[in-house]
mmCIF file of C-alpha atoms in Angstrom:
data_model
loop_
_atom_site.group_PDB
_atom_site.id
_atom_site.type_symbol
_atom_site.label_atom_id
_atom_site.label_comp_id
_atom_site.label_asym_id
_atom_site.label_seq_id
_atom_site.Cartn_x
_atom_site.Cartn_y
_atom_site.Cartn_z
ATOM 1 C CA UNK A 14 -20.209 -6.421 15.894
ATOM 2 C CA UNK A 15 -22.876 -7.524 13.299
ATOM 3 C CA UNK A 16 -25.400 -5.348 14.504
ATOM 4 C CA UNK A 17 -25.031 -2.021 14.871
ATOM 5 C CA UNK A 18 -26.389 1.223 16.885
ATOM 6 C CA UNK A 19 -25.907 2.892 12.709
ATOM 7 C CA UNK A 20 -26.976 -0.466 10.998
ATOM 8 C CA UNK A 21 -29.896 0.290 9.501
ATOM 9 C CA UNK A 22 -32.927 -1.052 9.787
ATOM 10 C CA UNK A 23 -36.423 -1.404 8.061
ATOM 11 C CA UNK A 24 -40.211 -2.493 9.676
ATOM 12 C CA UNK A 25 -42.464 -2.656 7.455
ATOM 13 C CA UNK A 26 -42.438 0.490 5.247
ATOM 14 C CA UNK A 27 -40.317 2.510 7.551
ATOM 15 C CA UNK A 28 -36.867 2.778 6.790
ATOM 16 C CA UNK A 29 -34.346 3.659 9.120
ATOM 17 C CA UNK A 30 -30.992 4.555 7.714
ATOM 18 C CA UNK A 31 -29.961 4.344 12.035
ATOM 19 C CA UNK A 32 -31.134 2.797 14.958
ATOM 20 C CA UNK A 33 -30.324 6.184 16.492
ATOM 21 C CA UNK A 34 -34.156 7.670 17.626
ATOM 22 C CA UNK A 35 -34.842 11.459 18.653
ATOM 23 C CA UNK A 36 -37.758 10.026 21.868
ATOM 24 C CA UNK A 37 -40.125 13.027 21.809
ATOM 25 C CA UNK A 38 -39.609 15.491 25.010
ATOM 26 C CA UNK A 39 -42.025 18.085 25.599
ATOM 27 C CA UNK A 40 -40.871 22.023 24.582
ATOM 28 C CA UNK A 41 -43.808 23.628 26.566
ATOM 29 C CA UNK A 42 -43.195 26.510 23.422
ATOM 30 C CA UNK A 43 -46.192 26.666 21.715
ATOM 31 C CA UNK A 44 -46.674 30.674 22.944
ATOM 32 C CA UNK A 45 -49.670 31.126 20.995
ATOM 33 C CA UNK A 46 -51.018 28.693 22.997
ATOM 34 C CA UNK A 47 -53.305 27.240 20.161
ATOM 35 C CA UNK A 48 -51.663 24.419 19.627
ATOM 36 C CA UNK A 49 -49.844 24.155 16.283
ATOM 37 C CA UNK A 50 -45.496 24.366 15.877
ATOM 38 C CA UNK A 51 -43.559 27.570 15.541
ATOM 39 C CA UNK A 52 -40.058 28.392 15.231
ATOM 40 C CA UNK A 53 -39.098 26.933 18.404
ATOM 41 C CA UNK A 54 -39.922 23.791 16.673
ATOM 42 C CA UNK A 55 -38.418 23.852 13.448
ATOM 43 C CA UNK A 56 -35.355 24.792 14.747
ATOM 44 C CA UNK A 57 -35.257 21.816 16.984
ATOM 45 C CA UNK A 58 -36.185 19.300 15.046
ATOM 46 C CA UNK A 59 -34.505 19.971 11.878
ATOM 47 C CA UNK A 60 -31.220 20.611 13.992
ATOM 48 C CA UNK A 61 -31.038 17.134 15.060
ATOM 49 C CA UNK A 62 -32.213 14.969 11.327
ATOM 50 C CA UNK A 63 -29.529 17.733 10.814
ATOM 51 C CA UNK A 64 -27.004 16.045 12.913
ATOM 52 C CA UNK A 65 -27.682 12.752 12.324
ATOM 53 C CA UNK A 66 -30.304 11.200 13.710
ATOM 54 C CA UNK A 67 -33.011 7.897 12.409
ATOM 55 C CA UNK A 68 -35.935 9.076 12.907
ATOM 56 C CA UNK A 69 -37.327 12.131 15.066
ATOM 57 C CA UNK A 70 -40.253 11.392 17.385
ATOM 58 C CA UNK A 71 -42.174 14.483 17.732
ATOM 59 C CA UNK A 72 -43.154 15.327 21.183
ATOM 60 C CA UNK A 73 -46.188 14.449 23.126
ATOM 61 C CA UNK A 74 -48.964 16.079 20.499
ATOM 62 C CA UNK A 75 -52.562 16.110 21.812
ATOM 63 C CA UNK A 76 -56.236 15.349 20.865
ATOM 64 C CA UNK A 77 -58.343 18.041 22.416
ATOM 65 C CA UNK A 78 -57.151 21.050 23.871
ATOM 66 C CA UNK A 79 -57.783 19.654 27.072
ATOM 67 C CA UNK A 80 -55.854 17.125 27.100
ATOM 68 C CA UNK A 81 -52.418 19.011 26.656
ATOM 69 C CA UNK A 82 -50.429 19.242 30.036
ATOM 70 C CA UNK A 83 -50.385 22.797 29.356
ATOM 71 C CA UNK A 84 -51.560 25.317 27.064
ATOM 72 C CA UNK A 85 -48.243 24.990 25.647
ATOM 73 C CA UNK A 86 -48.362 22.096 24.340
ATOM 74 C CA UNK A 87 -48.739 20.674 20.377
ATOM 75 C CA UNK A 88 -52.172 19.356 19.172
ATOM 76 C CA UNK A 89 -54.021 17.890 16.597
ATOM 77 C CA UNK A 90 -57.586 18.644 17.415
ATOM 78 C CA UNK A 91 -58.024 20.537 14.440
ATOM 79 C CA UNK A 92 -57.455 20.192 10.232
ATOM 80 C CA UNK A 93 -56.227 23.362 10.328
ATOM 81 C CA UNK A 94 -53.067 22.134 12.528
ATOM 82 C CA UNK A 95 -51.727 20.413 8.742
ATOM 83 C CA UNK A 96 -50.153 23.129 7.196
ATOM 84 C CA UNK A 97 -47.825 23.898 9.544
ATOM 85 C CA UNK A 98 -47.155 20.220 10.962
ATOM 86 C CA UNK A 99 -46.612 18.898 7.078
ATOM 87 C CA UNK A 100 -43.976 22.289 6.944
ATOM 88 C CA UNK A 101 -42.104 20.820 10.005
ATOM 89 C CA UNK A 102 -42.311 17.435 8.927
ATOM 90 C CA UNK A 103 -40.703 18.230 4.883
ATOM 91 C CA UNK A 104 -38.420 19.898 6.501
ATOM 92 C CA UNK A 105 -37.230 17.512 8.440
ATOM 93 C CA UNK A 106 -37.103 14.930 5.398
ATOM 94 C CA UNK A 107 -35.227 17.389 3.367
ATOM 95 C CA UNK A 108 -32.441 16.744 6.243
ATOM 96 C CA UNK A 109 -32.332 12.586 6.012
ATOM 97 C CA UNK A 110 -34.551 12.050 9.282
ATOM 98 C CA UNK A 111 -37.061 10.062 9.290
ATOM 99 C CA UNK A 112 -40.309 11.374 11.307
ATOM 100 C CA UNK A 113 -42.775 9.614 13.666
ATOM 101 C CA UNK A 114 -45.277 11.824 16.320
ATOM 102 C CA UNK A 115 -46.002 11.058 19.943
ATOM 103 C CA UNK A 116 -50.388 10.763 19.673
ATOM 104 C CA UNK A 117 -52.021 11.612 23.262
ATOM 105 C CA UNK A 118 -53.995 13.474 25.840
ATOM 106 C CA UNK A 119 -53.010 14.105 29.147
ATOM 107 C CA UNK A 120 -55.770 12.895 30.927
ATOM 108 C CA UNK A 121 -55.891 13.543 34.975
ATOM 109 C CA UNK A 122 -52.089 15.023 34.004
ATOM 110 C CA UNK A 123 -53.556 18.270 32.324
ATOM 111 C CA UNK A 124 -52.854 20.953 34.138
ATOM 112 C CA UNK A 125 -54.524 23.846 32.138
ATOM 113 C CA UNK A 126 -57.746 22.524 32.092
ATOM 114 C CA UNK A 127 -60.382 24.340 33.796
ATOM 115 C CA UNK A 128 -61.679 20.257 34.909
ATOM 116 C CA UNK A 129 -59.795 17.567 34.143
ATOM 117 C CA UNK A 130 -61.038 14.311 32.668
ATOM 118 C CA UNK A 131 -60.798 11.002 33.499
ATOM 119 C CA UNK A 132 -61.310 6.542 33.509
ATOM 120 C CA UNK A 133 -61.779 7.554 37.546
ATOM 121 C CA UNK A 134 -62.385 10.781 39.909
ATOM 122 C CA UNK A 135 -59.620 10.368 41.351
ATOM 123 C CA UNK A 136 -56.713 13.124 40.845
ATOM 124 C CA UNK A 137 -52.712 13.010 41.443
ATOM 125 C CA UNK A 138 -51.400 12.504 44.554
ATOM 126 C CA UNK A 139 -49.826 16.406 44.450
ATOM 127 C CA UNK A 140 -51.099 19.525 45.316
ATOM 128 C CA UNK A 141 -50.353 20.703 41.866
ATOM 129 C CA UNK A 142 -53.405 19.181 40.334
ATOM 130 C CA UNK A 143 -56.556 18.920 40.208
ATOM 131 C CA UNK A 144 -59.615 17.010 40.350
ATOM 132 C CA UNK A 145 -60.047 15.374 37.104
ATOM 133 C CA UNK A 146 -64.136 14.289 36.230
ATOM 134 C CA UNK A 147 -64.977 10.530 35.323
ATOM 135 C CA UNK A 148 -65.796 10.327 32.001
ATOM 136 C CA UNK A 149 -69.178 8.464 30.353
ATOM 137 C CA UNK A 150 -68.780 5.169 28.035
ATOM 138 C CA UNK A 151 -70.559 8.012 25.638
ATOM 139 C CA UNK A 152 -67.109 9.685 26.197
ATOM 140 C CA UNK A 153 -64.520 7.839 26.264
ATOM 141 C CA UNK A 154 -65.790 6.297 22.905
ATOM 142 C CA UNK A 155 -65.923 11.077 21.264
ATOM 143 C CA UNK A 156 -62.414 9.935 22.636
ATOM 144 C CA UNK A 157 -61.340 6.888 20.387
ATOM 145 C CA UNK A 158 -62.894 8.784 17.721
ATOM 146 C CA UNK A 159 -60.646 11.802 19.093
ATOM 147 C CA UNK A 160 -57.430 9.506 18.647
ATOM 148 C CA UNK A 161 -57.852 8.296 14.832
ATOM 149 C CA UNK A 162 -58.911 11.502 14.386
ATOM 150 C CA UNK A 163 -55.376 13.222 15.465
ATOM 151 C CA UNK A 164 -53.683 10.267 13.774
ATOM 152 C CA UNK A 165 -55.369 11.199 9.945
ATOM 153 C CA UNK A 166 -54.094 14.268 10.367
ATOM 154 C CA UNK A 167 -50.660 13.267 10.789
ATOM 155 C CA UNK A 168 -51.284 11.151 8.468
ATOM 156 C CA UNK A 169 -51.534 13.853 5.939
ATOM 157 C CA UNK A 170 -48.782 16.103 6.863
ATOM 158 C CA UNK A 171 -46.563 13.318 6.080
ATOM 159 C CA UNK A 172 -45.300 11.036 8.938
ATOM 160 C CA UNK A 173 -43.775 7.733 8.506
ATOM 161 C CA UNK A 174 -44.618 6.781 11.942
ATOM 162 C CA UNK A 175 -47.541 7.539 14.701
ATOM 163 C CA UNK A 176 -46.742 6.859 18.804
ATOM 164 C CA UNK A 177 -49.493 6.605 20.967
ATOM 165 C CA UNK A 178 -49.024 7.695 24.437
ATOM 166 C CA UNK A 179 -49.794 4.799 26.353
ATOM 167 C CA UNK A 180 -47.104 5.852 29.244
ATOM 168 C CA UNK A 181 -46.661 8.204 32.478
ATOM 169 C CA UNK A 182 -49.133 8.544 33.513
ATOM 170 C CA UNK A 183 -51.614 10.287 30.760
ATOM 171 C CA UNK A 184 -54.739 9.495 29.788
ATOM 172 C CA UNK A 185 -54.403 5.618 27.723
ATOM 173 C CA UNK A 186 -51.524 5.189 30.615
ATOM 174 C CA UNK A 187 -54.823 6.257 33.393
ATOM 175 C CA UNK A 188 -56.993 3.322 31.974
ATOM 176 C CA UNK A 189 -54.830 0.547 31.786
ATOM 177 C CA UNK A 190 -53.585 0.882 35.390
ATOM 178 C CA UNK A 191 -55.898 -0.868 37.794
ATOM 179 C CA UNK A 192 -54.539 2.377 40.425
ATOM 180 C CA UNK A 193 -56.397 5.169 38.468
ATOM 181 C CA UNK A 194 -58.816 2.908 36.601
ATOM 182 C CA UNK A 195 -62.305 2.062 38.984
ATOM 183 C CA UNK A 196 -64.644 1.971 36.393
ATOM 184 C CA UNK A 197 -67.573 -0.261 36.427
ATOM 185 C CA UNK A 198 -68.368 0.064 32.779
ATOM 186 C CA UNK A 199 -66.509 -1.973 29.612
ATOM 187 C CA UNK A 200 -63.756 -0.161 30.104
ATOM 188 C CA UNK A 201 -63.106 -0.947 33.523
ATOM 189 C CA UNK A 202 -63.624 -4.821 33.363
ATOM 190 C CA UNK A 203 -61.023 -4.627 30.617
ATOM 191 C CA UNK A 204 -58.156 -2.628 31.398
ATOM 192 C CA UNK A 205 -56.834 -2.655 27.965
ATOM 193 C CA UNK A 206 -60.331 -2.127 25.960
ATOM 194 C CA UNK A 207 -60.060 1.439 25.615
ATOM 195 C CA UNK A 208 -56.372 1.244 24.727
ATOM 196 C CA UNK A 209 -57.615 -1.461 22.258
ATOM 197 C CA UNK A 210 -60.527 0.624 20.197
ATOM 198 C CA UNK A 211 -57.795 3.667 20.101
ATOM 199 C CA UNK A 212 -55.179 1.447 18.304
ATOM 200 C CA UNK A 213 -57.531 0.220 16.230
ATOM 201 C CA UNK A 214 -59.128 3.981 15.493
ATOM 202 C CA UNK A 215 -55.528 5.229 14.327
ATOM 203 C CA UNK A 216 -55.020 1.664 12.620
ATOM 204 C CA UNK A 217 -57.744 2.741 10.078
ATOM 205 C CA UNK A 218 -56.354 5.981 9.798
ATOM 206 C CA UNK A 219 -52.823 4.503 8.668
ATOM 207 C CA UNK A 220 -51.881 3.314 5.151
ATOM 208 C CA UNK A 221 -51.584 -0.628 5.660
ATOM 209 C CA UNK A 222 -47.184 -0.470 5.269
ATOM 210 C CA UNK A 223 -46.935 2.462 8.254
ATOM 211 C CA UNK A 224 -45.870 1.083 11.692
ATOM 212 C CA UNK A 225 -47.996 1.828 14.359
ATOM 213 C CA UNK A 226 -45.794 2.144 17.886
ATOM 214 C CA UNK A 227 -47.193 2.118 21.467
ATOM 215 C CA UNK A 228 -44.819 3.364 25.088
ATOM 216 C CA UNK A 229 -45.313 2.486 27.773
ATOM 217 C CA UNK A 230 -44.499 1.963 31.339
ATOM 218 C CA UNK A 231 -43.387 -1.089 31.807
ATOM 219 C CA UNK A 232 -44.202 -0.785 35.708
ATOM 220 C CA UNK A 233 -45.824 1.486 38.183
ATOM 221 C CA UNK A 234 -43.436 2.262 40.812
ATOM 222 C CA UNK A 235 -46.277 3.337 43.288
ATOM 223 C CA UNK A 236 -47.214 1.504 46.011
ATOM 224 C CA UNK A 237 -49.756 -0.906 45.230
ATOM 225 C CA UNK A 238 -49.671 -0.387 40.930
ATOM 226 C CA UNK A 239 -48.449 -3.023 37.931
ATOM 227 C CA UNK A 240 -45.968 -4.988 37.146
ATOM 228 C CA UNK A 241 -43.986 -5.782 34.272
ATOM 229 C CA UNK A 242 -45.990 -8.616 33.937
ATOM 230 C CA UNK A 243 -49.534 -6.432 33.894
ATOM 231 C CA UNK A 244 -47.398 -5.249 31.123
ATOM 232 C CA UNK A 245 -47.335 -7.952 29.191
ATOM 233 C CA UNK A 246 -50.707 -8.676 28.630
ATOM 234 C CA UNK A 247 -51.562 -5.352 28.162
ATOM 235 C CA UNK A 248 -48.769 -4.216 25.081
ATOM 236 C CA UNK A 249 -49.924 -8.425 23.858
ATOM 237 C CA UNK A 250 -54.015 -6.869 23.635
ATOM 238 C CA UNK A 251 -51.965 -3.952 21.509
ATOM 239 C CA UNK A 252 -50.291 -6.607 19.451
ATOM 240 C CA UNK A 253 -53.074 -8.147 18.082
ATOM 241 C CA UNK A 254 -54.968 -4.847 18.272
ATOM 242 C CA UNK A 255 -52.428 -3.462 14.933
ATOM 243 C CA UNK A 256 -49.323 -2.840 16.911
ATOM 244 C CA UNK A 257 -45.667 -2.875 15.077
ATOM 245 C CA UNK A 258 -43.673 -2.588 18.027
ATOM 246 C CA UNK A 259 -43.510 -0.653 22.013
ATOM 247 C CA UNK A 260 -41.300 1.990 22.958
ATOM 248 C CA UNK A 261 -40.533 0.578 26.783
ATOM 249 C CA UNK A 262 -39.936 3.546 29.496
ATOM 250 C CA UNK A 263 -41.558 2.470 33.592
ATOM 251 C CA UNK A 264 -43.729 4.673 35.350
ATOM 252 C CA UNK A 265 -44.820 8.876 35.608
ATOM 253 C CA UNK A 266 -47.639 7.449 37.967
ATOM 254 C CA UNK A 267 -47.575 9.465 40.698
ATOM 255 C CA UNK A 268 -44.879 9.588 43.444
ATOM 256 C CA UNK A 269 -43.073 6.746 43.721
ATOM 257 C CA UNK A 270 -43.993 4.270 47.262
ATOM 258 C CA UNK A 271 -41.608 1.489 48.750
ATOM 259 C CA UNK A 272 -40.089 0.650 44.621
ATOM 260 C CA UNK A 273 -38.617 3.161 43.267
ATOM 261 C CA UNK A 274 -36.850 3.806 39.863
ATOM 262 C CA UNK A 275 -32.915 3.235 40.711
ATOM 263 C CA UNK A 276 -32.387 6.024 37.140
ATOM 264 C CA UNK A 277 -29.105 4.772 36.640
ATOM 265 C CA UNK A 278 -27.867 4.284 32.976
ATOM 266 C CA UNK A 279 -29.598 1.311 31.206
ATOM 267 C CA UNK A 280 -31.625 0.769 34.321
ATOM 268 C CA UNK A 281 -35.011 0.288 31.439
ATOM 269 C CA UNK A 282 -33.722 -2.008 29.276
ATOM 270 C CA UNK A 283 -34.190 -5.413 31.146
ATOM 271 C CA UNK A 284 -37.900 -4.441 30.787
ATOM 272 C CA UNK A 285 -37.513 -3.517 26.716
ATOM 273 C CA UNK A 286 -35.832 -7.385 26.601
ATOM 274 C CA UNK A 287 -37.985 -9.122 28.524
ATOM 275 C CA UNK A 288 -41.255 -7.272 26.567
ATOM 276 C CA UNK A 289 -39.548 -8.356 23.389
ATOM 277 C CA UNK A 290 -38.709 -12.070 24.254
ATOM 278 C CA UNK A 291 -42.471 -12.393 26.266
ATOM 279 C CA UNK A 292 -43.915 -11.061 21.923
ATOM 280 C CA UNK A 293 -42.087 -11.306 19.789
ATOM 281 C CA UNK A 294 -42.246 -7.616 18.804
ATOM 282 C CA UNK A 295 -39.831 -4.888 17.837
ATOM 283 C CA UNK A 296 -39.091 -2.419 20.963
ATOM 284 C CA UNK A 297 -37.590 1.393 21.745
ATOM 285 C CA UNK A 298 -35.740 1.017 24.387
ATOM 286 C CA UNK A 299 -35.473 4.076 26.463
ATOM 287 C CA UNK A 300 -33.435 5.720 29.718
ATOM 288 C CA UNK A 301 -30.190 7.111 30.635
ATOM 289 C CA UNK A 302 -28.410 5.861 27.220
ATOM 290 C CA UNK A 303 -26.366 8.251 26.356
ATOM 291 C CA UNK A 304 -23.007 7.297 25.877
ATOM 292 C CA UNK A 305 -22.659 5.368 22.643
ATOM 293 C CA UNK A 306 -20.679 2.833 24.078
ATOM 294 C CA UNK A 307 -23.343 1.653 26.318
ATOM 295 C CA UNK A 308 -25.985 2.404 23.139
ATOM 296 C CA UNK A 309 -24.028 0.624 20.852
ATOM 297 C CA UNK A 310 -24.501 -2.163 24.252
ATOM 298 C CA UNK A 311 -27.967 -2.566 24.054
ATOM 299 C CA UNK A 312 -27.891 -2.869 19.986
ATOM 300 C CA UNK A 313 -25.134 -5.750 19.959
ATOM 301 C CA UNK A 314 -26.892 -7.609 22.553
ATOM 302 C CA UNK A 315 -30.242 -6.940 21.055
ATOM 303 C CA UNK A 316 -31.795 -6.554 24.672
ATOM 304 C CA UNK A 317 -33.547 -3.928 21.693
ATOM 305 C CA UNK A 318 -33.898 -2.576 18.388
ATOM 306 C CA UNK A 319 -33.917 0.646 18.732
ATOM 307 C CA UNK A 320 -32.491 3.290 21.205
ATOM 308 C CA UNK A 321 -34.279 6.824 22.167
ATOM 309 C CA UNK A 322 -32.009 9.354 23.836
ATOM 310 C CA UNK A 323 -33.550 12.087 24.852
ATOM 311 C CA UNK A 324 -31.481 14.056 27.527
ATOM 312 C CA UNK A 325 -28.521 13.367 24.487
ATOM 313 C CA UNK A 326 -30.241 14.802 22.193
ATOM 314 C CA UNK A 327 -31.126 18.078 24.127
ATOM 315 C CA UNK A 328 -27.873 18.739 24.722
ATOM 316 C CA UNK A 329 -25.461 18.244 21.974
ATOM 317 C CA UNK A 330 -27.955 17.957 18.745
ATOM 318 C CA UNK A 331 -26.097 16.082 16.575
ATOM 319 C CA UNK A 332 -25.239 13.244 19.851
ATOM 320 C CA UNK A 333 -25.666 11.003 16.295
ATOM 321 C CA UNK A 334 -22.665 12.267 14.741
ATOM 322 C CA UNK A 335 -20.945 12.779 17.754
ATOM 323 C CA UNK A 336 -21.800 8.993 18.438
ATOM 324 C CA UNK A 337 -20.080 7.339 15.412
ATOM 325 C CA UNK A 338 -16.800 9.662 15.742
ATOM 326 C CA UNK A 339 -16.757 8.370 19.458
ATOM 327 C CA UNK A 340 -17.195 4.414 18.605
ATOM 328 C CA UNK A 341 -14.610 4.721 16.086
ATOM 329 C CA UNK A 342 -15.221 2.430 12.706
ATOM 330 C CA UNK A 343 -18.590 3.620 12.259
ATOM 331 C CA UNK A 344 -19.693 5.771 9.216
ATOM 332 C CA UNK A 345 -20.605 8.964 10.911
ATOM 333 C CA UNK A 346 -23.504 10.975 8.700
ATOM 334 C CA UNK A 347 -22.131 14.816 8.416
ATOM 335 C CA UNK A 348 -24.349 17.373 6.116
ATOM 336 C CA UNK A 349 -21.497 18.320 3.403
ATOM 337 C CA UNK A 350 -21.543 21.766 4.569
ATOM 338 C CA UNK A 351 -20.038 20.683 8.093
ATOM 339 C CA UNK A 352 -17.649 18.208 6.806
ATOM 340 C CA UNK A 353 -14.507 20.325 7.022
ATOM 341 C CA UNK A 354 -15.546 19.964 10.362
ATOM 342 C CA UNK A 355 -14.882 16.023 10.921
#
């Protein structure tokens, strides 16, 4: 196979030793509720770096305190957060992995906010979620700036790439979905406008050679939700604004209606391929890609450029090493201290 899961990959100044990505997964472990990563995060992420992962994307990290899903989530709303992230990033780098961070705001899905905010005053259809308040136009512009400020802090902490979370029903997704955006200002007339402005604000804070990743839900599963054609047009606008790679997921905007996610291994890969081909842009595929042979086929078939593994890396910090062993012919990236085990 010419291109495999363990072929190096370069995008602008980002050079990865392999195509394995640790998908961002909330740990809900900030016990001090201050948004600052702690010992849990340090052990959690460094162990996956030791385990051979090429790119580790730090979990959803929020641009303001009330933008967290819960008060136990990470944040980057203050310069006081930077030293702890720098320590975390430096530790990951020391073990051979590159680091991304997913910057986000939960919007109407902010469970612990006294009053969540959203594009429109439409609650998430679940009794556990509060009624959100619609942001004013000026507040929307201020929110764009908060994303830019968080990106500046991430760059100061030494990350190699930034991912914007525009999927799974969080704030950027809420703005670009006709289900949740019923505004009559410029941010409602153009569903991509908020996302475009966030991309532009973040891009300004990043070195020219640092790639910007955007995570999108390619389809929505609620009745009346958008399909992949809408996602492609959104990605086209985000690409023009400065996005270099799309991380393709689906759903999360509400309970599934007539259309339901099928949840078999690789079920989202066709969406990744559609976006890759439509826009000629690199993509990350994700969604039950824990089987090494399946992950290998996604790369070998040129469905995607990188493969994100989520639950597989929760179960096994050394998933990348073990995948290389399972695939045979691939040289596992085993730390010297562990080589006698292989």
